[in-house]
CSV table of C-alpha atoms in Angstrom, one decimal:
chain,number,residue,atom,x,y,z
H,1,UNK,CA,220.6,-35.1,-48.4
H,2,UNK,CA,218.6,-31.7,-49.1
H,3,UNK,CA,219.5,-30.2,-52.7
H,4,UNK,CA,219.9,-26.6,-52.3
H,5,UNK,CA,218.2,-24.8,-55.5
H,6,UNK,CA,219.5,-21.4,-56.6
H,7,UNK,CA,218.0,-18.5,-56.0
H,8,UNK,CA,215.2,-17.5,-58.5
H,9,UNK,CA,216.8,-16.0,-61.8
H,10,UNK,CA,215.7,-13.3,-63.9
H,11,UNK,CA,215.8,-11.6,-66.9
H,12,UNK,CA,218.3,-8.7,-66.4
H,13,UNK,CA,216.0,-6.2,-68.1
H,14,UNK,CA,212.4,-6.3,-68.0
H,15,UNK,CA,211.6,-5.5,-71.7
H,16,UNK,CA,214.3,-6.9,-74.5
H,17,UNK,CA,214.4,-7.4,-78.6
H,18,UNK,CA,213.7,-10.6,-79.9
H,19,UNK,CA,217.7,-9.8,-81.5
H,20,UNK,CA,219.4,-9.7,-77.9
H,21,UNK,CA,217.1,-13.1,-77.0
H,22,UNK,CA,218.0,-14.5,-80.1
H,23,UNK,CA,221.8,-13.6,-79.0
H,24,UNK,CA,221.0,-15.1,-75.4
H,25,UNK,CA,220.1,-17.9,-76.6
H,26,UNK,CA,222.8,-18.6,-78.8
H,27,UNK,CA,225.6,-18.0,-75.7
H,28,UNK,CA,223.7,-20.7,-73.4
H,29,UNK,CA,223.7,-23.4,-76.1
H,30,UNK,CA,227.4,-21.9,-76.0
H,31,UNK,CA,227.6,-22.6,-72.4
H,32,UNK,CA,226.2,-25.9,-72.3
H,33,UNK,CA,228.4,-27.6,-75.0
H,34,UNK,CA,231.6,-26.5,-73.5
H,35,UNK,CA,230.1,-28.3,-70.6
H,36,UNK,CA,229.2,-31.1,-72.6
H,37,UNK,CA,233.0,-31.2,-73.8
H,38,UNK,CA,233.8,-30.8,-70.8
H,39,UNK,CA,235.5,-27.5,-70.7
H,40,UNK,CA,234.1,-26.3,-67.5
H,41,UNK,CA,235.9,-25.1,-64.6
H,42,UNK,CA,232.9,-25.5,-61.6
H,43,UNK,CA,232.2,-21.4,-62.3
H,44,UNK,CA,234.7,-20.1,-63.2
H,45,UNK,CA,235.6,-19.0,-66.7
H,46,UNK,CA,233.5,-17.6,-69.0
H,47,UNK,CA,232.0,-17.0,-73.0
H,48,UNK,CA,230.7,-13.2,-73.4
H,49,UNK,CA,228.0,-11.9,-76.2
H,50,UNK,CA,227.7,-8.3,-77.7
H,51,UNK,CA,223.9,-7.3,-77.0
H,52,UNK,CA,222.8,-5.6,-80.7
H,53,UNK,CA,222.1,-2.5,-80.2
H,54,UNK,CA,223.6,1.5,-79.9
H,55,UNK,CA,224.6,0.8,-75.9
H,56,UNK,CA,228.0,-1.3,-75.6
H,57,UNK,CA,226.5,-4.0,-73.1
H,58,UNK,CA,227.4,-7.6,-73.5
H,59,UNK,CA,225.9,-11.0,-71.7
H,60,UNK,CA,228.2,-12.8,-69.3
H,61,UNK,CA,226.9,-15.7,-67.1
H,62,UNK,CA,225.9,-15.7,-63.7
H,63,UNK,CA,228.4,-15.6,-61.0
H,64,UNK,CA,227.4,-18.7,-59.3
H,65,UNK,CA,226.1,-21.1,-61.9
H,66,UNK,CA,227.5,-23.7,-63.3
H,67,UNK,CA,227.7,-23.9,-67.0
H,68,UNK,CA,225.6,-26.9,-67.3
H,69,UNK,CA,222.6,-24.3,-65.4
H,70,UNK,CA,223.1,-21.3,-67.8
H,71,UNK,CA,219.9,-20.4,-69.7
H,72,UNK,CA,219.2,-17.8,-71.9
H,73,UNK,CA,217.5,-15.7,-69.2
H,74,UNK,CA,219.7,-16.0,-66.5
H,75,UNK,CA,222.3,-14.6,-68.2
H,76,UNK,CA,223.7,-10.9,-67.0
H,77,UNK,CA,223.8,-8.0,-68.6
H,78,UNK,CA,226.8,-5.7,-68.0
H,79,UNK,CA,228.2,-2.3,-69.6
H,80,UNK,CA,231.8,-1.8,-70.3
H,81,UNK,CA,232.3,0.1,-66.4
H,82,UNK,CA,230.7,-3.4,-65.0
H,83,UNK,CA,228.0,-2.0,-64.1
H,84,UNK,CA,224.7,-4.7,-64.3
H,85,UNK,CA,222.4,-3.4,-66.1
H,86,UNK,CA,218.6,-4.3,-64.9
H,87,UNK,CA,218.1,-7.5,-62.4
H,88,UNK,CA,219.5,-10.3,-61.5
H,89,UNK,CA,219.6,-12.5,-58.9
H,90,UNK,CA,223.4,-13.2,-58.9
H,91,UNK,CA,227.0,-10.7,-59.6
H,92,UNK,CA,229.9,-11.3,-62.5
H,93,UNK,CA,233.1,-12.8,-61.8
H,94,UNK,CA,235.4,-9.3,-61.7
H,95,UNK,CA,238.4,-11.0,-63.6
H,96,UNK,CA,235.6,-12.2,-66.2
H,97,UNK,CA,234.6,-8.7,-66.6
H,98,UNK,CA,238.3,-7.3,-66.8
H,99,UNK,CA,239.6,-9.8,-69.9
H,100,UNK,CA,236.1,-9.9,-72.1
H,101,UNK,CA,235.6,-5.8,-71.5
H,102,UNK,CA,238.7,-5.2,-72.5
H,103,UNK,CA,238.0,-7.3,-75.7
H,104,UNK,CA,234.6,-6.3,-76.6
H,105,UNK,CA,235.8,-2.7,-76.6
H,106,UNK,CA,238.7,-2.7,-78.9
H,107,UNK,CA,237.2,-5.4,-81.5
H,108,UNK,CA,234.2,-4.9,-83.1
H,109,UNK,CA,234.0,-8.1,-84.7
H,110,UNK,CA,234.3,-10.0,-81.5
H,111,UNK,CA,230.8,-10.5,-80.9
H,112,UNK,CA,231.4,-13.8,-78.9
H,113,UNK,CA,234.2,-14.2,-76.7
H,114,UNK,CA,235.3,-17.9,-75.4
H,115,UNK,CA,237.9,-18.1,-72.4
H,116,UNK,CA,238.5,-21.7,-70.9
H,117,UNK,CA,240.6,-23.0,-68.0
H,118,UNK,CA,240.4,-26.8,-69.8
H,119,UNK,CA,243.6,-28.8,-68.1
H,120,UNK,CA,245.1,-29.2,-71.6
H,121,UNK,CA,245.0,-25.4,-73.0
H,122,UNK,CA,246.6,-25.0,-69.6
H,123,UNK,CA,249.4,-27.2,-70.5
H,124,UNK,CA,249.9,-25.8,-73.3
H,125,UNK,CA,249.7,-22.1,-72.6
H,126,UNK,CA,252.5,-22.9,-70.3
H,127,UNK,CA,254.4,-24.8,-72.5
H,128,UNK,CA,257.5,-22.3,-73.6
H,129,UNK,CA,257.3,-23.3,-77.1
H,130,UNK,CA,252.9,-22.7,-76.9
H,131,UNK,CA,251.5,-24.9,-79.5
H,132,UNK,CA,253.4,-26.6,-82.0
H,133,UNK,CA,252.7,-27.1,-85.5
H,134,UNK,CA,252.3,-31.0,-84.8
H,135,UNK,CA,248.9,-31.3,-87.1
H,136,UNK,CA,246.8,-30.3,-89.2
H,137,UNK,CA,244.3,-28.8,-86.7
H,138,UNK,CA,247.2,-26.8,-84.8
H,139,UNK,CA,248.3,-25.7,-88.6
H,140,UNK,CA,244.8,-24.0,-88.6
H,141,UNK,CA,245.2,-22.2,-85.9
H,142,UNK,CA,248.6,-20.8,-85.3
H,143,UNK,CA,248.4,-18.3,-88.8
H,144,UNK,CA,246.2,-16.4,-86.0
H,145,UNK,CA,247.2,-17.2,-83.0
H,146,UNK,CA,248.6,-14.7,-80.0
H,147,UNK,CA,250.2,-14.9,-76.6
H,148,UNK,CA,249.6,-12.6,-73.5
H,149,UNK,CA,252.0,-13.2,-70.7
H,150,UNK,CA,250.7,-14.0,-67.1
H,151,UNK,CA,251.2,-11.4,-64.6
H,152,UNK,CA,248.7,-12.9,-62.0
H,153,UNK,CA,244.8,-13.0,-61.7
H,154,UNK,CA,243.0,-10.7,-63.7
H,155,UNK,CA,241.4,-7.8,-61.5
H,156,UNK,CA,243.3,-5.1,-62.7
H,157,UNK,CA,242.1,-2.6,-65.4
H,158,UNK,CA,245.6,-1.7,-66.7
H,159,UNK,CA,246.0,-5.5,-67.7
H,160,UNK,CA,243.0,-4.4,-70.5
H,161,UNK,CA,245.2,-2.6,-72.4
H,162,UNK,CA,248.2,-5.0,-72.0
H,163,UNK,CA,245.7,-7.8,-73.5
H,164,UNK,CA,244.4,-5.9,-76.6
H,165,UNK,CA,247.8,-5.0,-77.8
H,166,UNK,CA,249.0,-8.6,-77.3
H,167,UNK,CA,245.7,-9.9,-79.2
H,168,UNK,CA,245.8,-7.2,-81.8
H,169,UNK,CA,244.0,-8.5,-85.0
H,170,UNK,CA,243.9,-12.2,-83.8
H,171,UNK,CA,241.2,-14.7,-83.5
H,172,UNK,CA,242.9,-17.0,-81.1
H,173,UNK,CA,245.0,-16.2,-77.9
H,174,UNK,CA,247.1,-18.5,-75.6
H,175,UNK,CA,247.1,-16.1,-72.1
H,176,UNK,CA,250.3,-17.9,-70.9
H,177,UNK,CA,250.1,-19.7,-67.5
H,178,UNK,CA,246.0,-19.6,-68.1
H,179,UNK,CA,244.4,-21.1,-70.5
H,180,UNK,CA,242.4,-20.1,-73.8
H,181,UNK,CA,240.5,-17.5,-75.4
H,182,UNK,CA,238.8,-17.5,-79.4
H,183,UNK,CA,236.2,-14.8,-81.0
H,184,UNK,CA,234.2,-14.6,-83.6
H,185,UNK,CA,231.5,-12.5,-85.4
H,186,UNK,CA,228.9,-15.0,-84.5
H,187,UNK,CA,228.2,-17.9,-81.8
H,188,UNK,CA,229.2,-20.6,-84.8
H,189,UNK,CA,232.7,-18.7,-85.5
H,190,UNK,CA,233.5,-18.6,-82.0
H,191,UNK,CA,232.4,-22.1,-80.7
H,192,UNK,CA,234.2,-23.5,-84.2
H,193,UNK,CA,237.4,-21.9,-83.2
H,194,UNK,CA,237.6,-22.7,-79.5
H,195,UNK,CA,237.1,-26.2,-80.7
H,196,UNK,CA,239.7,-26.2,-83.1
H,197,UNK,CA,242.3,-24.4,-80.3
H,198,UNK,CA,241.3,-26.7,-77.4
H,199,UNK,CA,241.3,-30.4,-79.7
H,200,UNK,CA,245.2,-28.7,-81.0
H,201,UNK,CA,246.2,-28.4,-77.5
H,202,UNK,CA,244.6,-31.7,-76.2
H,203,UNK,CA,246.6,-33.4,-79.6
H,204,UNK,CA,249.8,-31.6,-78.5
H,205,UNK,CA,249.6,-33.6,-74.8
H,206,UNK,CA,248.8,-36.6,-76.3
H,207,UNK,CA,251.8,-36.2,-78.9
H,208,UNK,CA,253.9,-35.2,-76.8
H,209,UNK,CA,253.3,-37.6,-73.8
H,210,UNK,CA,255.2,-40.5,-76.0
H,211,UNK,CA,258.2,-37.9,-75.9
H,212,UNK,CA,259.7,-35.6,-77.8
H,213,UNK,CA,262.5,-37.8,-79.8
H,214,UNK,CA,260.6,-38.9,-82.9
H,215,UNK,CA,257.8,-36.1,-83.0
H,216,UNK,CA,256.9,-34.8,-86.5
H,217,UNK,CA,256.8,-31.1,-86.9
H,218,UNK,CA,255.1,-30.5,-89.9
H,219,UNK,CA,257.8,-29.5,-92.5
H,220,UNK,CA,257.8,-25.5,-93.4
H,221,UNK,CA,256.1,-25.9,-97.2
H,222,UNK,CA,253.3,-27.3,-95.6
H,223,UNK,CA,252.7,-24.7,-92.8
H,224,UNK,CA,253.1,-21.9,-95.4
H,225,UNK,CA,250.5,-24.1,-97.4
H,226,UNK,CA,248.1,-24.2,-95.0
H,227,UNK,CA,248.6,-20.7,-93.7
H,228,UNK,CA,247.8,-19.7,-97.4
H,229,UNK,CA,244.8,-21.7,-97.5
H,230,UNK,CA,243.2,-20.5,-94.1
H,231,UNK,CA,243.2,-17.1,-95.2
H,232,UNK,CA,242.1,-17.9,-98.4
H,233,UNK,CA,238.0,-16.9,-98.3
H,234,UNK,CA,235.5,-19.6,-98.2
H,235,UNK,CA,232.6,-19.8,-100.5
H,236,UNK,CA,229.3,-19.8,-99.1
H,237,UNK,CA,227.3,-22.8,-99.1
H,238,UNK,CA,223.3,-23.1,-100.4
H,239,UNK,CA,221.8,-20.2,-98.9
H,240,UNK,CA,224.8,-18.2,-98.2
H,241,UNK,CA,225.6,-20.2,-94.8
H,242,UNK,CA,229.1,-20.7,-94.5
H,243,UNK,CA,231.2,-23.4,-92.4
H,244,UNK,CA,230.8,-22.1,-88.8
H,245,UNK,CA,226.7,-21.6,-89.4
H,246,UNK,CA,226.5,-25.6,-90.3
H,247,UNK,CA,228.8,-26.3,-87.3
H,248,UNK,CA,226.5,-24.2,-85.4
H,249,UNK,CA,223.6,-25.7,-86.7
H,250,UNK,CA,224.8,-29.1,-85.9
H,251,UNK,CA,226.0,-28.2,-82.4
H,252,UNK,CA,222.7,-26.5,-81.5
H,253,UNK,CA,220.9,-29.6,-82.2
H,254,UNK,CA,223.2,-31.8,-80.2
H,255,UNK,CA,222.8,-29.2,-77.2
H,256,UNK,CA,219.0,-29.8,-77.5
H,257,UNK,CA,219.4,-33.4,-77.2
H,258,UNK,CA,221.7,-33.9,-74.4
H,259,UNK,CA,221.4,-30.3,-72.7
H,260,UNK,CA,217.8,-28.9,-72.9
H,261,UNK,CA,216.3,-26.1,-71.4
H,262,UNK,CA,219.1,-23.5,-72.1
H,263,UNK,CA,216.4,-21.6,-74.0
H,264,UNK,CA,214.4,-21.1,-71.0
């Protein structure tokens, strides 16, 4: 059987800062652990980065690879028109471009953008009650959590403004009928909190595929307790790192063991 290779991938610009490779680097680990977790969709779906710098361009992968392929230097660099800015040997997915534009334009702090397809953020986000308060990790999430209604694939522009206002200042959404989205200011925020909304989902199945008689909710002092404490601000650890820079840490090692080359 003859392996067909992809075509030869470049760096979308010929000349970059060792910021946006640091920043390149940091969204294909990105892509390789959701493949590792398994929340791959062949390639579809996608995580975003905010190139630093004065122009608004983020990184998007390769229309064409899967994420198990994505490397730092194969990833595309688009402006917030969708225009590709530089080279490249392969497009964006449109409906990519139409949900993580619209997102990188209205929040600043969304420097990484995570939107997954996984089979059990789909249940969910078409469950009518979305995700239940049925553990701790759910408790975690809903205090920021948002819903934005499905009204078919995502290709047109108006649906960009219909998104932000549904997001407004959350870091989690449920796009109902769809499947998952998280931000963050940094790779370790995002990844951290895509984690935490896909494992609540993939708990709610589980729970709720023993039925629904008998299923703790947790009771309303503890939701308002948890609520309190998620919003309370962390202290930094030694060295000022805080929680989603360890888990970071940690999950760029464990992408270097199993996944390597996504620095390439």
């Amino acid at each position: 059987m003859t392996v067909l290779a992809h075509p030869p991938l470049r760096q979308s610009s010929p000349a970059m800062s060792a910021e946006e490779w640091a920043v390149r680097v940091d969204l294909a680990a990105f892509y390789r652990l959701a493949a590792l977790y398994g929340w791959d969709d062949l390639i579809a779906t996608h995580i975003s980065a905010r190139v630093p710098g004065p122009a608004h361009h983020f990184l998007i992968n390769p229309f064409g690879l899967m994420f198990e392929e994505v490397t730092a230097s194969s990833l595309v660099k688009v402006d917030l028109d969708g225009k590709i800015v530089g080279e490249n040997a392969y497009g964006i997915n449109y409906a990519g471009f139409v949900i993580h534009s619209a997102i990188h334009a209205a929040r600043p702090d969304a420097l990484f953008i995570a939107h997954f397809h996984s089979p059990d953020g789909m249940a969910v986000s078409a469950h009518a009650e979305g995700l239940l308060p049925l553990n701790q990790r759910a408790l975690t999430v809903i205090p920021s959590l948002s819903y934005h209604d499905y009204v078919g694939i995502a290709l047109e522009l108006d649906e960009r403004e219909r998104l932000i206002a549904d997001l407004g200042d959350t870091n989690f959404m449920l796009l109902r009928n769809h499947g998952t989205l998280a931000l963050g200011r940094t790779a370790g925020a995002a990844w951290g909190r895509i984690y935490q909304l896909e494992s609540a989902c993939t708990a709610q199945i589980r729970t709720l595929s023993i039925g629904r008689e008998n299923v703790l909710i947790a009771p309303a002092e503890a939701q308002d307790a948890v609520r309190r404490q998620v919003r309370r601000k962390r202290k930094p650890v030694e060295g000022g790192r805080d929680i989603h820079d360890l888990i970071w840490e940690a999950s760029l090692r464990k992408a270097a063991r199993l996944s390597p080359g996504f620095d390439a």
